Structure formats: structure tokens, C-alpha cells
mmCIF file of C-alpha atoms and ligand atoms in Angstrom:
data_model
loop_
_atom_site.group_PDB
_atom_site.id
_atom_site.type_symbol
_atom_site.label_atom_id
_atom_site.label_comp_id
_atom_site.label_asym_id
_atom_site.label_seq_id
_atom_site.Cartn_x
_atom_site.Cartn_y
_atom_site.Cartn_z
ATOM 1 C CA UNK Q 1 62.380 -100.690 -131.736
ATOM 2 C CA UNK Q 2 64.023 -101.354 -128.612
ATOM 3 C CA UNK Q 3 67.643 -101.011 -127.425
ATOM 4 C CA UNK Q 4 69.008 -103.509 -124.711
ATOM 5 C CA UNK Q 5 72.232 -102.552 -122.675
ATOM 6 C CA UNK Q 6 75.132 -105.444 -121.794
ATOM 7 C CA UNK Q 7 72.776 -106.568 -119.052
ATOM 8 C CA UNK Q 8 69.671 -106.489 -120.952
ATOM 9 C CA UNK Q 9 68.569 -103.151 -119.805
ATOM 10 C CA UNK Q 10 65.708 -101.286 -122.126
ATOM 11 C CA UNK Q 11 66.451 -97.730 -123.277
ATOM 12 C CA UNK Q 12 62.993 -96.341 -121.740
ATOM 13 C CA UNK Q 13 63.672 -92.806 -120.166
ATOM 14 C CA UNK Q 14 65.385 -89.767 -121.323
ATOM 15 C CA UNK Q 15 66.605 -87.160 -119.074
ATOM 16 C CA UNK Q 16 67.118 -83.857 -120.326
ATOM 17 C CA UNK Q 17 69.244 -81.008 -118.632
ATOM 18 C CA UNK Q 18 68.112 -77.824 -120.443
ATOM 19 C CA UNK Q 19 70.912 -75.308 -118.513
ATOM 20 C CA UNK Q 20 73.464 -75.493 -116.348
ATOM 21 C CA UNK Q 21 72.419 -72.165 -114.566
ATOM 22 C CA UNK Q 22 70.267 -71.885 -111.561
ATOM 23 C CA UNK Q 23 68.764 -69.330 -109.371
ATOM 24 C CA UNK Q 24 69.300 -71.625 -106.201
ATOM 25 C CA UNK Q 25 72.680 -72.147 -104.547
ATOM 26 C CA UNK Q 26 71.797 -74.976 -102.872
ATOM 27 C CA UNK Q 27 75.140 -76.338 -100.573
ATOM 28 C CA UNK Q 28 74.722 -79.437 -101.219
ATOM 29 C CA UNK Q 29 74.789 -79.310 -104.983
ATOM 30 C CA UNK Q 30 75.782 -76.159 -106.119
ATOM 31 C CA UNK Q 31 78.084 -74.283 -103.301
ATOM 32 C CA UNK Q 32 78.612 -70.815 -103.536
ATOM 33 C CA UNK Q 33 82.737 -71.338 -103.309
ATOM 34 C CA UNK Q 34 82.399 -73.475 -106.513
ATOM 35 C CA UNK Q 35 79.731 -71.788 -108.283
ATOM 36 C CA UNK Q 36 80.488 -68.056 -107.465
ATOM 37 C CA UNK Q 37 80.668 -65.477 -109.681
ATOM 38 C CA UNK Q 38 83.356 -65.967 -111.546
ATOM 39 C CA UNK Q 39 81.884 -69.490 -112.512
ATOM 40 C CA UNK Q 40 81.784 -70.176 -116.345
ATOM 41 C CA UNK Q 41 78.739 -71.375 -117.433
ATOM 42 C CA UNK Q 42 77.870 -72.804 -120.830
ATOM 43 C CA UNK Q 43 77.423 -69.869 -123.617
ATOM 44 C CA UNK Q 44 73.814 -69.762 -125.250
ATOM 45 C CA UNK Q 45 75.638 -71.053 -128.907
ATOM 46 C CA UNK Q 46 76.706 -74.145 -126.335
ATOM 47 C CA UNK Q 47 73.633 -74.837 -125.599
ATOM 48 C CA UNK Q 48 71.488 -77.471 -127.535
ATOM 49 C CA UNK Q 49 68.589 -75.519 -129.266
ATOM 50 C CA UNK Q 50 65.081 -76.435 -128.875
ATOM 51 C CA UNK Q 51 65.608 -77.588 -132.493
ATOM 52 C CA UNK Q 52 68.199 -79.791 -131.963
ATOM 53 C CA UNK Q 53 66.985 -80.735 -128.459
ATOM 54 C CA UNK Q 54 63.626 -81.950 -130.062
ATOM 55 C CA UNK Q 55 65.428 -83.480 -133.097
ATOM 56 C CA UNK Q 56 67.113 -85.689 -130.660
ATOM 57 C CA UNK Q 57 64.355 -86.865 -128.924
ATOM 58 C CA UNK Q 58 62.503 -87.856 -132.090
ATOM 59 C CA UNK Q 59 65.721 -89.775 -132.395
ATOM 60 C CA UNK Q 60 65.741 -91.318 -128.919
ATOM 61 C CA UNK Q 61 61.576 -92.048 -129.003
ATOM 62 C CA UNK Q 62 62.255 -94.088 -131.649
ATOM 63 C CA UNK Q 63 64.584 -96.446 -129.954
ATOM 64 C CA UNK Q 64 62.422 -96.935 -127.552
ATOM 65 C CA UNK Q 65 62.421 -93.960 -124.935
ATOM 66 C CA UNK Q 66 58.525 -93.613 -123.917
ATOM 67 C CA UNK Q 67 58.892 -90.982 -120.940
ATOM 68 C CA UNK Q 68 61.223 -87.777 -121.082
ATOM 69 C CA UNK Q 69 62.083 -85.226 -117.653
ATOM 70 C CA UNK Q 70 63.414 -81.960 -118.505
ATOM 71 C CA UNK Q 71 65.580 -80.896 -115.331
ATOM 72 C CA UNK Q 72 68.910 -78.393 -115.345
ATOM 73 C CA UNK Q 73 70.559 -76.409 -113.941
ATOM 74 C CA UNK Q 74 66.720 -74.866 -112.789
ATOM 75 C CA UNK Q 75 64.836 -75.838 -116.161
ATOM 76 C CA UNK Q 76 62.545 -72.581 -115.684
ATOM 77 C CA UNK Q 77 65.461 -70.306 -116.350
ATOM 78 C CA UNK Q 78 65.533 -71.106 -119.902
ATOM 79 C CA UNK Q 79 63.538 -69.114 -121.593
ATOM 80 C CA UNK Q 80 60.203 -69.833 -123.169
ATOM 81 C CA UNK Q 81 60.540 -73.372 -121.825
ATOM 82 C CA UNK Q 82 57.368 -74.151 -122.705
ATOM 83 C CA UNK Q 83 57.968 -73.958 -126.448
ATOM 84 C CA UNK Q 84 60.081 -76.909 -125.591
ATOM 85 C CA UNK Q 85 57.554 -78.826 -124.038
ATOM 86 C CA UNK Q 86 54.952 -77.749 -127.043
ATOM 87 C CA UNK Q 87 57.664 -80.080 -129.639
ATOM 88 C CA UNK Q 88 58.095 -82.619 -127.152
ATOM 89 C CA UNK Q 89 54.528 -83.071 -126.035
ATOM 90 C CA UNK Q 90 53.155 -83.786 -129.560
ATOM 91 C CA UNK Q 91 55.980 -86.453 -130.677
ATOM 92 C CA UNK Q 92 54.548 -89.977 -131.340
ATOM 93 C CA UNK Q 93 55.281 -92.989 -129.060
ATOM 94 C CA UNK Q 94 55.961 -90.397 -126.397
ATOM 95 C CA UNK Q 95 53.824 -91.577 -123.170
ATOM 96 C CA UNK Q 96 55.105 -89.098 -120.668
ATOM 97 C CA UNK Q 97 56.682 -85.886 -120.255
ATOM 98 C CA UNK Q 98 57.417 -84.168 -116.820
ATOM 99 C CA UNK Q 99 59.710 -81.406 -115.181
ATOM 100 C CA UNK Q 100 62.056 -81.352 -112.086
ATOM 101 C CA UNK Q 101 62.262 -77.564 -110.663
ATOM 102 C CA UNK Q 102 62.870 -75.855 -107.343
ATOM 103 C CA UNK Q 103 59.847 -74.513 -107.736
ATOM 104 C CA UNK Q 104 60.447 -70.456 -107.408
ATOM 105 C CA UNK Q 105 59.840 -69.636 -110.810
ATOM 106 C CA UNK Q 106 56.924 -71.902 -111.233
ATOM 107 C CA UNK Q 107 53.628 -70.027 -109.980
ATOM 108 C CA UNK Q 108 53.716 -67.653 -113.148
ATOM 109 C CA UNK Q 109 54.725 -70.716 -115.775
ATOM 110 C CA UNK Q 110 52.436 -73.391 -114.254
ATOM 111 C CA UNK Q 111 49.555 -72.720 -116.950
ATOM 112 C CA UNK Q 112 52.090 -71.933 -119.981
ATOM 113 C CA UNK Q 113 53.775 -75.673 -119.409
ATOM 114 C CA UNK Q 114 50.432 -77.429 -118.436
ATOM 115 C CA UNK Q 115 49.079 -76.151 -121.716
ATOM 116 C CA UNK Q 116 52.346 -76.466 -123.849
ATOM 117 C CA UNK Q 117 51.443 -80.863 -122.812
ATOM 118 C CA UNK Q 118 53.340 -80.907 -119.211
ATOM 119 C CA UNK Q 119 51.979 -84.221 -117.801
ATOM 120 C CA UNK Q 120 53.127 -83.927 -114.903
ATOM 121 C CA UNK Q 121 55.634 -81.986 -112.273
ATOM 122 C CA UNK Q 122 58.296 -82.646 -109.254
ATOM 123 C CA UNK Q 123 59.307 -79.757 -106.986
ATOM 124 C CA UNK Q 124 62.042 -79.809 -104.775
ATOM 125 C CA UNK Q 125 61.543 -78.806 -101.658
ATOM 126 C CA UNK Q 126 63.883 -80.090 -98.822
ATOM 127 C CA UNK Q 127 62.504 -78.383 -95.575
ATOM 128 C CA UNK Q 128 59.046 -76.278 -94.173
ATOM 129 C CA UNK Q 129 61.201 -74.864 -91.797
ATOM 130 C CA UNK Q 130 62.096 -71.475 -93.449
ATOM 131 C CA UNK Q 131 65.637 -71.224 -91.364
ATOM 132 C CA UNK Q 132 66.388 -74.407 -92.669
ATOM 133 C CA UNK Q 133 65.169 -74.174 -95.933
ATOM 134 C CA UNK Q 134 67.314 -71.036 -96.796
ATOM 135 C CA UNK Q 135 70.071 -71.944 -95.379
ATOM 136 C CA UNK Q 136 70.277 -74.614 -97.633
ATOM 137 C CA UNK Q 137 69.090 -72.801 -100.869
ATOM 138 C CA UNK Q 138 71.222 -70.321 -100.072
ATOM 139 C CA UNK Q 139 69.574 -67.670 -101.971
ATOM 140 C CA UNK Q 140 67.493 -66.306 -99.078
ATOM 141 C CA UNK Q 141 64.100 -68.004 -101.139
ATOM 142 C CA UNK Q 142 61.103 -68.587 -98.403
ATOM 143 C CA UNK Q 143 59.402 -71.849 -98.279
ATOM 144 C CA UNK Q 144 55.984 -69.938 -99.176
ATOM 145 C CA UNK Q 145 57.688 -69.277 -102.535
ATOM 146 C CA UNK Q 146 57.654 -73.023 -103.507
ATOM 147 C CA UNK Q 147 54.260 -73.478 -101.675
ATOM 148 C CA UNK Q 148 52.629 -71.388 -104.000
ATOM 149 C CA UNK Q 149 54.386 -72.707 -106.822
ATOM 150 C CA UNK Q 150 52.989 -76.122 -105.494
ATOM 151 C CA UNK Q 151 49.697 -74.539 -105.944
ATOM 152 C CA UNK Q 152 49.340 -73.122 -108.794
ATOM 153 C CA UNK Q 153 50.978 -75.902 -110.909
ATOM 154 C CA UNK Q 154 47.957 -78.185 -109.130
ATOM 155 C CA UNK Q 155 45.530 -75.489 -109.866
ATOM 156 C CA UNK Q 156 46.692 -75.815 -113.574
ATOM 157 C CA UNK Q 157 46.209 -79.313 -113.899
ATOM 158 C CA UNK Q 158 49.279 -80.675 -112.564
ATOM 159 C CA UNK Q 159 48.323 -82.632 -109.852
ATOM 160 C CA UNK Q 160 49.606 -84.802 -108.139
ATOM 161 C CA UNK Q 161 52.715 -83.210 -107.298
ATOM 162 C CA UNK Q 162 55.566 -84.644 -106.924
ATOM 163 C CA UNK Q 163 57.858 -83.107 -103.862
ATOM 164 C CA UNK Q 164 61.531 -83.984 -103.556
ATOM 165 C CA UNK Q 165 63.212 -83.767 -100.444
ATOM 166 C CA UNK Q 166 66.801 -84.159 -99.929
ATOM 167 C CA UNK Q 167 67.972 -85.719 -96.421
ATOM 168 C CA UNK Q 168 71.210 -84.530 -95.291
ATOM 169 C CA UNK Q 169 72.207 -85.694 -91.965
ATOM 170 C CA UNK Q 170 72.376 -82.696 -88.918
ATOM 171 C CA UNK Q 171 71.050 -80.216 -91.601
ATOM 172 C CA UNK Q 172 67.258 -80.900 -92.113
ATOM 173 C CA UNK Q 173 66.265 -84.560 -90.975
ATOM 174 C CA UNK Q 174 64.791 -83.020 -87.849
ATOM 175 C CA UNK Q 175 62.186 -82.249 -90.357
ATOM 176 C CA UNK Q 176 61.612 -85.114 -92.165
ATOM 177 C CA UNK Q 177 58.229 -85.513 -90.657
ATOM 178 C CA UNK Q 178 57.173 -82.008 -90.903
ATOM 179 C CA UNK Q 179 57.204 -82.409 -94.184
ATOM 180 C CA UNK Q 180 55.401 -85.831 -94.397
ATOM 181 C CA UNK Q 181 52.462 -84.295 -92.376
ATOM 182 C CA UNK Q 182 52.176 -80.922 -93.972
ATOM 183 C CA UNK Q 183 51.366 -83.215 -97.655
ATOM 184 C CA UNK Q 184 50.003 -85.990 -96.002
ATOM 185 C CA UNK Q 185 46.411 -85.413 -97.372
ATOM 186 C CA UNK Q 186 46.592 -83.311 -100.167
ATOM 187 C CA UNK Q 187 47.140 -86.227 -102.688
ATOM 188 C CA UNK Q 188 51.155 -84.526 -103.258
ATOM 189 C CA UNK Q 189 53.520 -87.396 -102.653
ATOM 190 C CA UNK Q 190 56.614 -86.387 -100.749
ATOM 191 C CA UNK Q 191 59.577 -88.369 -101.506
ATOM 192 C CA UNK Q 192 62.828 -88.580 -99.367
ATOM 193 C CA UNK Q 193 66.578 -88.621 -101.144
ATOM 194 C CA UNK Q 194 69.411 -90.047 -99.587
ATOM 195 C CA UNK Q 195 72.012 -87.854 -100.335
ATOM 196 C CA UNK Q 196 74.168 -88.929 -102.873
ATOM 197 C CA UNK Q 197 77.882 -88.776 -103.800
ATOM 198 C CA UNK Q 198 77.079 -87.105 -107.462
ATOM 199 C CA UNK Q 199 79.487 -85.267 -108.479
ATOM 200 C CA UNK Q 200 82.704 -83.950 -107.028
ATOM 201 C CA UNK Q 201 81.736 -80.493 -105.245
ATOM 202 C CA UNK Q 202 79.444 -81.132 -102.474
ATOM 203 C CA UNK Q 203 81.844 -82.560 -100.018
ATOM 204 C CA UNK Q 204 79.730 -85.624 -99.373
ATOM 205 C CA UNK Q 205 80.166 -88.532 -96.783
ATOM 206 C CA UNK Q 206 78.706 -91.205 -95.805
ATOM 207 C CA UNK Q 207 77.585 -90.426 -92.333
ATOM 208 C CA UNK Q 208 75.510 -87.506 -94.355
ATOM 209 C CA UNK Q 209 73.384 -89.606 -95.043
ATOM 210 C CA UNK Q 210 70.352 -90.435 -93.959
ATOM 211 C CA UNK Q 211 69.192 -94.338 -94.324
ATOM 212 C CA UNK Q 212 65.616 -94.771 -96.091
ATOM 213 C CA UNK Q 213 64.903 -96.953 -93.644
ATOM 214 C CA UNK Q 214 65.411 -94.256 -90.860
ATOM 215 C CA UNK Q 215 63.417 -91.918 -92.794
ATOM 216 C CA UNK Q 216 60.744 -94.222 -93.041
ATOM 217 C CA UNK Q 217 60.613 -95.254 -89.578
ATOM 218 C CA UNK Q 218 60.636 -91.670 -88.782
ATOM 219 C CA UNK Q 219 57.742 -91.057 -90.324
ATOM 220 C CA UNK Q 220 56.214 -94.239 -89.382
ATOM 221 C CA UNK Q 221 56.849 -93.946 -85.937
ATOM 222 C CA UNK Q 222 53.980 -90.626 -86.151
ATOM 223 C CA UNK Q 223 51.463 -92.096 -89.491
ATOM 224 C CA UNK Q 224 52.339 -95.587 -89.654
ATOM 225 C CA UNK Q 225 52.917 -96.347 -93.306
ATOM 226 C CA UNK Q 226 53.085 -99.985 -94.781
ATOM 227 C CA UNK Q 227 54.994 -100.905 -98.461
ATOM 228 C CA UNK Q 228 53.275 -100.657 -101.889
ATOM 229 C CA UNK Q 229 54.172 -102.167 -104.849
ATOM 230 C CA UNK Q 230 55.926 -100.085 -107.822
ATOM 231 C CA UNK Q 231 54.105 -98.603 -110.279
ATOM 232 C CA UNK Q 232 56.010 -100.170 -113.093
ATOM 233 C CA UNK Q 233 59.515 -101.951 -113.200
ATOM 234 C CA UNK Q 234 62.818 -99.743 -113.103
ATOM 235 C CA UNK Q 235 60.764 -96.972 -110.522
ATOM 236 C CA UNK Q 236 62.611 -94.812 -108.779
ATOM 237 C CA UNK Q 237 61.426 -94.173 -105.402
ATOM 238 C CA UNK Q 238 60.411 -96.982 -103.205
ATOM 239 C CA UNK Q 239 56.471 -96.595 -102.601
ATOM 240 C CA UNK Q 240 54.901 -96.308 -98.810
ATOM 241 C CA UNK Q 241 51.517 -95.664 -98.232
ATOM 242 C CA UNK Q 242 49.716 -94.309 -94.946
ATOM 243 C CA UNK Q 243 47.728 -96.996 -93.514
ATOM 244 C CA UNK Q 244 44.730 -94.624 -92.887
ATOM 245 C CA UNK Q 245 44.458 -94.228 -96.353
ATOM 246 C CA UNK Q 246 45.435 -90.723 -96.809
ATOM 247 C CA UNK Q 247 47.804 -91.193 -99.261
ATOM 248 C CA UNK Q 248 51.679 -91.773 -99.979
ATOM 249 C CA UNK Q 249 54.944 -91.028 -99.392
ATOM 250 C CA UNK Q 250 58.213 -92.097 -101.230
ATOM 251 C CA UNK Q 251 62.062 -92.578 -100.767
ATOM 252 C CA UNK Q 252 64.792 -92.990 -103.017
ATOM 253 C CA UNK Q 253 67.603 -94.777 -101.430
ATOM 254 C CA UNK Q 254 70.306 -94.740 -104.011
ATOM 255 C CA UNK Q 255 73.463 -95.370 -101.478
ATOM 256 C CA UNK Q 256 71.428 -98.012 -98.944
ATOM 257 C CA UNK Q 257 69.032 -99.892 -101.571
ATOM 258 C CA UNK Q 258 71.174 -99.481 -105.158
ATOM 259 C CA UNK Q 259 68.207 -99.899 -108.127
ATOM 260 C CA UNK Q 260 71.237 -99.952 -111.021
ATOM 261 C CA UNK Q 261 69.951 -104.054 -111.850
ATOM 262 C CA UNK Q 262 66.618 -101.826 -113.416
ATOM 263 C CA UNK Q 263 67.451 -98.923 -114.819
ATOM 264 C CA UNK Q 264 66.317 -97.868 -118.047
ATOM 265 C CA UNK Q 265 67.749 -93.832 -117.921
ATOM 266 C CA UNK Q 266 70.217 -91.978 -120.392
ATOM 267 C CA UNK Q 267 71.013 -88.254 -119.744
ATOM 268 C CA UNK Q 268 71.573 -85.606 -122.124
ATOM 269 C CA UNK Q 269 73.682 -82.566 -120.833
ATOM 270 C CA UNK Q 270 72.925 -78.889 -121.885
ATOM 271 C CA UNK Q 271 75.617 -78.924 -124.300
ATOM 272 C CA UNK Q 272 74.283 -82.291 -125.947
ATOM 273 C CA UNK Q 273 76.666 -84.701 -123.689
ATOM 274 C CA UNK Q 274 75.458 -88.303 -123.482
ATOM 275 C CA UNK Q 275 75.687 -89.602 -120.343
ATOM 276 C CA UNK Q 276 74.790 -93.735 -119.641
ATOM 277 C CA UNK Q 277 74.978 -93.167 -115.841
ATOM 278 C CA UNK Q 278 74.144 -90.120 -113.559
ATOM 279 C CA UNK Q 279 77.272 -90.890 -111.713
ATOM 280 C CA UNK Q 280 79.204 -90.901 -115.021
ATOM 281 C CA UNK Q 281 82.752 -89.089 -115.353
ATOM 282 C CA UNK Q 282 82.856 -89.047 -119.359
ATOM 283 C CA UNK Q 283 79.587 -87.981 -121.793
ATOM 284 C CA UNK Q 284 79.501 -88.792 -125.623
ATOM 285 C CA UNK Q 285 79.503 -85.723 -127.609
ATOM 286 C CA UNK Q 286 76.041 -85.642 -130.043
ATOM 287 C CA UNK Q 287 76.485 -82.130 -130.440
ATOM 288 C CA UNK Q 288 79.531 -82.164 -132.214
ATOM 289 C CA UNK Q 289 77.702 -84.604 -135.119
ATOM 290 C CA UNK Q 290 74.777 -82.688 -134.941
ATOM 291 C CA UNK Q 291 76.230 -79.602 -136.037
ATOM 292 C CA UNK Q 292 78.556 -81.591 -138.043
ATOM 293 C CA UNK Q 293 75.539 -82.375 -139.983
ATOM 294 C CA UNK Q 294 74.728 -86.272 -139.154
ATOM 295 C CA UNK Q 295 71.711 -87.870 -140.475
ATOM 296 C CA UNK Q 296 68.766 -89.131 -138.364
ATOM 297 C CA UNK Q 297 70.302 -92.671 -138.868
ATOM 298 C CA UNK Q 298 73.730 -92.117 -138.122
ATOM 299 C CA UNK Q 299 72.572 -90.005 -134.940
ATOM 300 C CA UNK Q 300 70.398 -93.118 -134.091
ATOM 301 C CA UNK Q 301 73.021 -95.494 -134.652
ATOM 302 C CA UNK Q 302 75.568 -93.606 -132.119
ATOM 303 C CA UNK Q 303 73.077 -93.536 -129.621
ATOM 304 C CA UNK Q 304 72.831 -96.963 -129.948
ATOM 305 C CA UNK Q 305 76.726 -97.810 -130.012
ATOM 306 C CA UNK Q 306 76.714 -95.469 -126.828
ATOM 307 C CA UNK Q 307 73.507 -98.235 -125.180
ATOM 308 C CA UNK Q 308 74.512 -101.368 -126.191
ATOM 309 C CA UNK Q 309 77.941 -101.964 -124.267
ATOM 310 C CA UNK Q 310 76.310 -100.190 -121.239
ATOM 311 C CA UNK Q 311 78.000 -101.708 -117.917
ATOM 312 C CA UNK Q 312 77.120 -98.886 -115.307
ATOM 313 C CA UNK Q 313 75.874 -99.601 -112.259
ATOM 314 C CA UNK Q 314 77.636 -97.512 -110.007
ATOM 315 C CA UNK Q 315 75.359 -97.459 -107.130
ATOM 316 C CA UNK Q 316 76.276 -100.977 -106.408
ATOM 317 C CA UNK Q 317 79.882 -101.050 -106.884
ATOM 318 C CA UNK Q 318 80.117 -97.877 -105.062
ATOM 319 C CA UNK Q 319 83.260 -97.865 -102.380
ATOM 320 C CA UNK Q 320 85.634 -95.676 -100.981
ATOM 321 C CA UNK Q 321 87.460 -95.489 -104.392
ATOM 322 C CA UNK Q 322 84.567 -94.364 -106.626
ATOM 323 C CA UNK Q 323 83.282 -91.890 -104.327
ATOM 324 C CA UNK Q 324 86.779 -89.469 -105.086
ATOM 325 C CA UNK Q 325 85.877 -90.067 -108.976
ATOM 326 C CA UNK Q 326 85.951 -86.515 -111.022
ATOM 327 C CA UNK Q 327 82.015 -87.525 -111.600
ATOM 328 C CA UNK Q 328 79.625 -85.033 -113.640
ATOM 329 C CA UNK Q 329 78.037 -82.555 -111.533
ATOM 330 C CA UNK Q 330 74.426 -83.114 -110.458
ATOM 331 C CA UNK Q 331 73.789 -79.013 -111.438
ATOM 332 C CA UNK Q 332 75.433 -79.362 -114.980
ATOM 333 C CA UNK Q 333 72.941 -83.450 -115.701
ATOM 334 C CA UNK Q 334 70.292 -82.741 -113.520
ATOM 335 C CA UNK Q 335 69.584 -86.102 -111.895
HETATM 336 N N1 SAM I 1 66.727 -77.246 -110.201
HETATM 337 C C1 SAM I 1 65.844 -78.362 -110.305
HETATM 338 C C2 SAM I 1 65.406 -78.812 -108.921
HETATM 339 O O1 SAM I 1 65.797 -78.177 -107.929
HETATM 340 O O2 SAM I 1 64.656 -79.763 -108.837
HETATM 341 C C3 SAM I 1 66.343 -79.525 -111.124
HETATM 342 C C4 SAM I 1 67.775 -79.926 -110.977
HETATM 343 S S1 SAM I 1 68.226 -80.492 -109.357
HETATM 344 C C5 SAM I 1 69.945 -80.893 -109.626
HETATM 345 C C6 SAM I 1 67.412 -82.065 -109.276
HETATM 346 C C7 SAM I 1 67.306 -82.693 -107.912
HETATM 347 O O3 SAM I 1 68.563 -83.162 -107.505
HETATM 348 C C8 SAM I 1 66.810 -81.793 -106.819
HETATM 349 O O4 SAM I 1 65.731 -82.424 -106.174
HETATM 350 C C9 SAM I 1 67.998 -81.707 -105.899
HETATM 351 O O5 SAM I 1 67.611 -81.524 -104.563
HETATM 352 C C10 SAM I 1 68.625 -83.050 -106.113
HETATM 353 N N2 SAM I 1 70.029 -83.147 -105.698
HETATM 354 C C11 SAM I 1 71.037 -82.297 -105.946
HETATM 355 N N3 SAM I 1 72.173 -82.736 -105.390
HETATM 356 C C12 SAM I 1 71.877 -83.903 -104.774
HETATM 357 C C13 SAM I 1 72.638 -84.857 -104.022
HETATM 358 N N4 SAM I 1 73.931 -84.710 -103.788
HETATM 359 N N5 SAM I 1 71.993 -85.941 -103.564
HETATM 360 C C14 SAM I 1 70.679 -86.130 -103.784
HETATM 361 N N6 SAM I 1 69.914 -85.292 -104.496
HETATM 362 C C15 SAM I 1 70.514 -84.173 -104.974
#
């Protein structure tokens, strides 16, 4: 079965934010003046159980999702995550399952997730420089932390890695290439992120960002680098590979080179919110007819009501006016 949006857009990936708590404070997504203690997060009984978490995407597999990414919040604060990944892993027509964490928590889980049926893993990582790094973490967590985390999900099994970098102009592009070097080699594949205008607490601008094709010459200007081809239609990151044949590196230019025409993502929130866009500003409640006691069908069928009339593409109608939208926040979806 497949589900087509109002421009003809398969239902392919499902993104799934397990918590909206995180260990990191990172300014640019999760500032300590927002998220501070007196911030109210979600209440375990809000929280979609691994029950109804893997209920839904039996649900979703069958119309047509074929690759699931567990994010947060930091998706290794929930507890016993890899129980989750143990129901996902085995459900049938599922091709790939992966994990987006900052990494600090993963040196002692690597082996439990690889086991549980992790495919594969992305760790964010946004700076080598240590000053730079914790200053924008703001939790005081060393890069060595996330290095090792690096390590031992490879050493499990979990290799390549995956390392995503955010770019924020005057905070860390003077170490764009650091980090390009330091992988460049080890078969990880760093990948750049513009900075984008998710949400409505990180106080983003324009001139914070940081073009792909400045990053990329950055880098280029050091290991020259040439384009490669996607992987598969509706990928992310734009591929570059080093021309000595040492391996890759990756951007994702969401503000300078929009990829809305291919995308193939939905986004469950940690309180069973349907989102159709990651910039959204509304989510369709499943939790409320899951615990209202909806059948498979009738869940399938409001999943599919939610696809079908699917218009987003916010990343290329973005302007001055949809950048002040009250837009989900990146922490709560996950991206
Ligand atoms: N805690 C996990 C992590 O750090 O990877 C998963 C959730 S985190 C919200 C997912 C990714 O979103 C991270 O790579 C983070 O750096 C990135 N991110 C957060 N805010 C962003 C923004 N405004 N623009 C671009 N990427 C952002």
C-alpha cells in the first residue's frame, strides 16, 4: 500500500520523537531562558508507550513507511530505549531503523541498541573545539564525551557514523574544516546543517546562517571535494565526496537549496502529535483515538486523511512572514 500526498509525495519515512527532555541545552535549540527549570515537560502518562509507539508504526509500515529515526528530546534519556528498538526492528516491510543522539549517553548503550536491530546511528556533534563545543551545549559536556560515543557505537557494529554538525554563523564555522579533517578517513560522514528557523525559541536570522555552498567551498578550498549522486530520491543531505578517495562529507541546506518537491517524512511527537511538516505549527492528535480505543483501520485511515491533502513545503515558501510563525519546537519533534 502506498499513500500519495496533494503533490504526489509517497509516505516513506517516519520520524519518531521519543521525549521532549534532554540532557543538552544546546542555544540554538533548546536555550536555557526557555527551557529552565521551571520548564514543563510532558508527564510519563503523556507520553506514547512503547506499546502504543510500536502499534503505530505497524500502522504506518503498512502504508508504506519503509525507514523509521527515533530522535527527541535526547532519545537515550528514555529509558530502556532499546526495548523500543527490539519491537521496531522485527516489524515486516520495515527496511531501516536508525537513531539521532548527541551522543553523551551513547558509549554505555551502543551494544544494547546494536543488538536490540539499530541499523544504523547519527551523532550530533557541532564543533572539536571544546570552548566552542560547550559553549554551545551548554551543559559543560567535552567533545571527548561524544568521541567515545562515536567509538563505541562503531565498535558495536554501527558503522558508518553519521555526524551532524550545525553551522551557525560567528559561533562555530571557524571550524567547519576541523571537523571535515578530523573524519575525513575514518569512513564517518560529517554532514553540515544550515541553521534553520524551526521553531520559535532560538532567535534565528538569516545572516546566521551559513550557505552550503560556503561550507563546501570551505572545505574544498583544503580536500577538494567534487558532487555525488544521492543515494536514493527524497535524501536529505546533498552528497560530496573527497577527490582522493578518502571518503565523504554531506550538507543539508534546508534555507539555500529547499528539498520540500521530495519529501517523503511524517513526524510523530512524544505525546503522539502528527506532524506533516517539521516546520509545522498544528499536529493531529493519534493519541487521543488511541486511548479512545480506535481500531487498526480507523487509526490507518486518519493517518491517511492527515497524508492525502498534504500541501507543506515550507522551505520553499519560506519569507519574512513564516519565519515569526508559532512553529513546533525542534526539541519537542526532533527533526
Ligand atoms: N538530541 C538528539 C541530537 O542531538 O541529535 C536528537 C534531537 S536534535 C533536536 C536533532 C538535530 O537537530 C541535532 O543534530 C541538532 O543539532 C539539530 N538542530 C536543532 N536545532 C536546529 C536548528 N535550529 N537548525 C538546524 N539543526 C538544528
Amino acid at each position: 500500500m502506498s499513500l500519495t500526498d496533494a503533490f504526489g509525495r509517497p509516505l516513506r519515512d517516519l520520524r519518531i520523537s521519543v521525549t521532549d527532555r534532554c540532557n543538552f541545552r544546546c542555544t540554538y535549540c533548546m536555550p536555557k531562558e526557555i527551557f529552565g527549570p521551571d520548564h514543563q515537560f510532558l508527564q510519563r502518562d503523556e507520553l506514547l508507550s512503547y506499546e502504543e509507539i510500536t502499534r503505530l508504526a505497524r500502522i504506518f509500515v503498512g502504508l508504506g513507511v519503509e525507514k523509521i529515526r527515533l530522535t527527541g528530546g535526547e532519545p537515550l534519556v528514555r529509558r530502556d530505549l532499546h526495548e523500543l528498538i527490539g519491537r521496531l526492528s522485527v516489524l515486516d516491510g520495515l527496511r531501516d531503523i536508525t537513531l539521532t543522539t548527541n551522543g553523551s549517553l551513547l558509549k554505555n548503550q551502543a551494544k544494547a541498541l546494536k543488538e536490540a536491530g539499530l541499523k544504523r546511528i547519527t551523532v550530533s556533534l557541532d564543533s572539536l573545539d571544546d570552548a566552542v563545543f560547550q559553549s554551545m551545549n551548554d551543559v559543560g559536556v567535552p567533545v571527548a564525551t561524544i568521541l567515545g560515543g562515536i567509538d563505541a557505537a562503531a565498535a558495536a557494529g554501527l558503522f558508518p557514523v553519521k555526524v551532524n554538525a550545525v553551522v551557525k554563523r560567528g559561533v562555530n564555522d571557524h571550524t567547519i574544516v576541523d571537523l571535515a579533517r578530523h573524519f575525513k578517513g575514518t569512513g564517518h560522514i560529517v554532514r553540515y546543517i544550515e541553521f534553520m528557523d524551526v521553531g520559535a525559541t532560538n532567535g534565528w536570522r538569516l545572516d546566521h546562517v551559513v550557505p552550503a555552498a560556503e561550507i563546501i567551498g570551505k572545505v574544498n578550498a583544503e580536500m577538494p571535494v567534487e558532487p555525488v549522486h544521492a543515494n536514493y530520491r527524497g535524501e536529505v543531505a546533498k552528497r560530496w565526496r573527497y577527490l582522493d578517495g578518502t571518503g565523504e562529507i554531506g550538507v543539508i541546506a534546508s534555507i539555500t537549496q529547499p528539498f520540500c518537491g521530495d519529501c517523503s517524512r511524517i513526524r510523530l511527537s512524544p505525546e503522539g502529535e502528527l506532524y506533516t511538516c517539521l516546520f509545522g505549527t498544528r499536529g493531529f492528535d493519534l493519541r487521543a483515538l488511541i486511548r479512545s480505543g480506535a481500531s487498526d483501520d480507523e487509526l490507518a485511515e486518519a493517518i491517511g486523511r492527515v497524508w492525502r491533502p498534504r500541501t507543506d513545503r515550507y522551505s520553499e515558501i519560506r519569507s519574512e512572514d513564516t519565519v515569526g510563525l508559532r512553529k513546533v519546537e525542534m526539541s519537542h519533534i526532533g527533526g
